[in-house]
PDB file of C-alpha atoms in Angstrom:
ATOM      1  CA  MET A 188     -15.299  19.601 -27.167  1.00 82.00           C
ATOM      2  CA  ARG A 189     -15.424  20.867 -23.607  1.00 92.00           C
ATOM      3  CA  ARG A 190     -12.374  21.999 -21.690  1.00 93.00           C
ATOM      4  CA  TYR A 191     -12.281  22.727 -17.950  1.00 92.00           C
ATOM      5  CA  HIS A 192     -11.921  26.474 -17.354  1.00 92.00           C
ATOM      6  CA  HIS A 193     -12.540  27.366 -13.687  1.00 93.00           C
ATOM      7  CA  ILE A 194     -14.570  26.905 -10.547  1.00 91.00           C
ATOM      8  CA  GLY A 195     -16.714  29.796  -9.316  1.00 92.00           C
ATOM      9  CA  ILE A 196     -17.346  30.220  -5.621  1.00 93.00           C
ATOM     10  CA  PRO A 197     -19.865  32.702  -4.216  1.00 91.00           C
ATOM     11  CA  THR A 198     -18.915  34.840  -1.244  1.00 92.00           C
ATOM     12  CA  THR A 199     -20.487  37.551   0.852  1.00 91.00           C
ATOM     13  CA  GLU A 200     -17.102  39.113   1.678  1.00 94.00           C
ATOM     14  CA  ALA A 201     -15.349  41.748  -0.432  1.00 96.00           C
ATOM     15  CA  LYS A 202     -12.135  40.352  -1.921  1.00 95.00           C
ATOM     16  CA  LEU A 203      -8.945  42.127  -2.935  1.00 94.00           C
ATOM     17  CA  GLY A 204      -8.874  42.708  -6.697  1.00 94.00           C
ATOM     18  CA  GLU A 205     -12.647  42.608  -7.272  1.00 96.00           C
ATOM     19  CA  THR A 206     -14.077  43.944 -10.518  1.00 94.00           C
ATOM     20  CA  HIS A 207     -17.629  45.248 -10.473  1.00 95.00           C
ATOM     21  CA  LEU A 208     -19.723  44.044 -13.420  1.00 88.00           C
ATOM     22  CA  LYS A 209     -22.365  46.746 -13.012  1.00 89.00           C
ATOM     23  CA  HIS A 210     -24.716  45.380 -15.681  1.00 83.00           C
ATOM     24  CA  LEU A 211     -24.828  42.018 -13.865  1.00 81.00           C
ATOM     25  CA  LYS A 212     -24.694  43.501 -10.354  1.00 88.00           C
ATOM     26  CA  VAL A 213     -21.886  41.202  -9.314  1.00 88.00           C
ATOM     27  CA  PHE A 214     -18.330  41.696  -8.093  1.00 93.00           C
ATOM     28  CA  VAL A 215     -15.821  39.124  -9.338  1.00 93.00           C
ATOM     29  CA  VAL A 216     -12.214  38.235  -8.772  1.00 95.00           C
ATOM     30  CA  SER A 217     -11.139  36.643 -12.026  1.00 90.00           C
ATOM     31  CA  GLN A 218      -9.929  33.071 -12.064  1.00 89.00           C
ATOM     32  CA  GLU A 219      -6.895  34.453 -13.919  1.00 87.00           C
ATOM     33  CA  LYS A 220      -5.744  35.944 -10.601  1.00 90.00           C
ATOM     34  CA  SER A 221      -5.771  32.519  -8.953  1.00 89.00           C
ATOM     35  CA  GLU A 222      -3.060  29.917  -9.239  1.00 88.00           C
ATOM     36  CA  PHE A 223      -5.797  27.256  -9.148  1.00 89.00           C
ATOM     37  CA  GLY A 224      -8.436  28.893 -11.368  1.00 89.00           C
ATOM     38  CA  VAL A 225     -10.808  29.994  -8.594  1.00 93.00           C
ATOM     39  CA  GLU A 226     -13.283  32.760  -9.466  1.00 92.00           C
ATOM     40  CA  TRP A 227     -14.864  34.587  -6.513  1.00 94.00           C
ATOM     41  CA  MET A 228     -18.341  36.117  -6.991  1.00 91.00           C
ATOM     42  CA  ARG A 229     -20.135  38.532  -4.673  1.00 92.00           C
ATOM     43  CA  PHE A 230     -23.672  39.409  -5.728  1.00 89.00           C
ATOM     44  CA  GLU A 231     -25.568  42.603  -5.048  1.00 90.00           C
ATOM     45  CA  ALA A 232     -28.842  41.939  -3.205  1.00 87.00           C
ATOM     46  CA  ASP A 233     -30.925  42.748  -6.291  1.00 85.00           C
ATOM     47  CA  ALA A 234     -28.760  40.972  -8.884  1.00 82.00           C
ATOM     48  CA  ALA A 235     -31.017  39.571 -11.603  1.00 72.00           C
ATOM     49  CA  VAL A 236     -28.599  36.746 -12.462  1.00 63.00           C
ATOM     50  CA  LEU A 237     -28.174  35.545  -8.922  1.00 55.00           C
ATOM     51  CA  ILE A 238     -27.084  31.938  -9.359  1.00 61.00           C
ATOM     52  CA  SER A 239     -27.139  31.139  -5.699  1.00 56.00           C
ATOM     53  CA  SER A 240     -25.212  32.551  -2.819  1.00 56.00           C
ATOM     54  CA  ALA A 241     -24.753  28.966  -1.650  1.00 60.00           C
ATOM     55  CA  SER A 242     -23.873  27.270  -4.958  1.00 80.00           C
ATOM     56  CA  SER A 243     -20.481  26.975  -6.545  1.00 88.00           C
ATOM     57  CA  HIS A 244     -20.233  26.242 -10.260  1.00 91.00           C
ATOM     58  CA  VAL A 245     -17.800  24.595 -12.638  1.00 94.00           C
ATOM     59  CA  ALA A 246     -17.070  26.277 -15.977  1.00 95.00           C
ATOM     60  CA  PHE A 247     -16.069  24.765 -19.306  1.00 96.00           C
ATOM     61  CA  GLU A 248     -14.838  26.321 -22.545  1.00 95.00           C
ATOM     62  CA  VAL A 249     -16.916  25.232 -25.536  1.00 96.00           C
ATOM     63  CA  ALA A 250     -16.451  25.780 -29.267  1.00 94.00           C
ATOM     64  CA  ASP A 251     -20.127  26.466 -30.040  1.00 96.00           C
ATOM     65  CA  LEU A 252     -22.241  27.806 -27.192  1.00 97.00           C
ATOM     66  CA  ALA A 253     -25.525  27.666 -29.123  1.00 96.00           C
ATOM     67  CA  SER A 254     -25.183  23.972 -29.912  1.00 97.00           C
ATOM     68  CA  GLU A 255     -24.194  23.179 -26.311  1.00 97.00           C
ATOM     69  CA  LEU A 256     -27.367  24.887 -25.061  1.00 97.00           C
ATOM     70  CA  ALA A 257     -29.716  22.961 -27.352  1.00 97.00           C
ATOM     71  CA  GLY A 258     -32.051  20.771 -25.323  1.00 97.00           C
ATOM     72  CA  ARG A 259     -30.572  21.842 -21.971  1.00 96.00           C
ATOM     73  CA  GLU A 260     -32.243  23.389 -18.960  1.00 95.00           C
ATOM     74  CA  ILE A 261     -30.984  26.975 -19.097  1.00 94.00           C
ATOM     75  CA  LEU A 262     -30.397  28.735 -15.802  1.00 89.00           C
ATOM     76  CA  ILE A 263     -28.926  31.966 -17.228  1.00 87.00           C
ATOM     77  CA  PRO A 264     -29.297  32.693 -20.954  1.00 91.00           C
ATOM     78  CA  SER A 265     -26.356  33.497 -23.196  1.00 94.00           C
ATOM     79  CA  ASN A 266     -24.794  36.877 -22.390  1.00 91.00           C
ATOM     80  CA  SER A 267     -21.488  38.696 -22.680  1.00 90.00           C
ATOM     81  CA  PRO A 268     -19.984  39.612 -19.301  1.00 83.00           C
ATOM     82  CA  SER A 269     -16.902  41.041 -21.058  1.00 83.00           C
ATOM     83  CA  ASP A 270     -15.587  41.633 -24.556  1.00 88.00           C
ATOM     84  CA  GLY A 271     -14.709  38.539 -26.546  1.00 91.00           C
ATOM     85  CA  VAL A 272     -16.606  35.986 -24.497  1.00 92.00           C
ATOM     86  CA  ARG A 273     -20.176  34.664 -24.354  1.00 95.00           C
ATOM     87  CA  VAL A 274     -21.400  32.662 -21.379  1.00 94.00           C
ATOM     88  CA  ALA A 275     -24.516  30.833 -20.275  1.00 94.00           C
ATOM     89  CA  PHE A 276     -25.412  28.657 -17.314  1.00 92.00           C
ATOM     90  CA  ILE A 277     -27.194  25.335 -17.555  1.00 94.00           C
ATOM     91  CA  VAL A 278     -28.416  22.904 -14.927  1.00 93.00           C
ATOM     92  CA  GLU A 279     -26.882  19.433 -14.898  1.00 93.00           C
ATOM     93  CA  ASN A 280     -28.325  17.058 -12.294  1.00 92.00           C
ATOM     94  CA  GLY A 281     -29.275  20.053 -10.143  1.00 88.00           C
ATOM     95  CA  ALA A 282     -25.859  21.721 -10.340  1.00 89.00           C
ATOM     96  CA  PRO A 283     -25.119  24.993 -12.144  1.00 91.00           C
ATOM     97  CA  ILE A 284     -22.607  24.642 -14.982  1.00 94.00           C
ATOM     98  CA  GLU A 285     -21.144  27.634 -16.823  1.00 94.00           C
ATOM     99  CA  LEU A 286     -20.343  27.292 -20.521  1.00 97.00           C
ATOM    100  CA  LEU A 287     -17.988  29.837 -22.131  1.00 95.00           C
ATOM    101  CA  GLU A 288     -17.401  30.496 -25.811  1.00 96.00           C
ATOM    102  CA  PHE A 289     -14.491  32.770 -26.637  1.00 93.00           C
ATOM    103  CA  THR A 290     -15.517  34.853 -29.638  1.00 90.00           C
ATOM    104  CA  ASP A 291     -12.139  36.595 -29.879  1.00 83.00           C
ATOM    105  CA  PRO A 292      -9.167  34.214 -30.348  1.00 75.00           C
ATOM    106  CA  THR A 293      -6.740  36.693 -28.773  1.00 75.00           C
ATOM    107  CA  ILE A 294      -8.748  36.685 -25.537  1.00 67.00           C
ATOM    108  CA  LEU A 295      -8.838  32.879 -25.545  1.00 59.00           C
ATOM    109  CA  ALA A 296      -5.063  32.715 -26.003  1.00 54.00           C
ATOM    110  CA  ALA A 297      -4.506  35.226 -23.202  1.00 62.00           C
ATOM    111  CA  ALA A 298      -6.838  33.298 -20.871  1.00 62.00           C
ATOM    112  CA  ARG A 299      -4.975  30.070 -21.506  1.00 61.00           C
ATOM    113  CA  ARG A 300      -1.562  31.710 -20.989  1.00 57.00           C
ATOM    114  CA  ALA A 301      -2.753  33.167 -17.672  1.00 59.00           C
ATOM    115  CA  ARG A 302      -3.594  29.697 -16.358  1.00 54.00           C
ATOM    116  CA  CYS A 303      -0.208  28.165 -17.224  1.00 50.00           C
TER     117      CYS A 303
END
């Protein structure tokens, strides 16, 4: 089962409330801070996981990330940007899609409460 989670929009401008994910070389404003589930991403110039400074993405929660990745074109391999969650990006008809698997049920519950 897939469940809509957020939309990610790249920006070149610093945003209030950014968190720096040093290991990914990206600054993000969590979708949990947005009434409409918008995640802002600002990449460092040498970010290895640069999706595209011109491409937004849609993200979906999945129950089993590994099975969702089987047979797909993988843009960014499975990784853990924060505790309790694994993510990967695939390409669907040329568009980047983020898949998230919450490995800690308490983090999943908190994420869902934040969006209500």
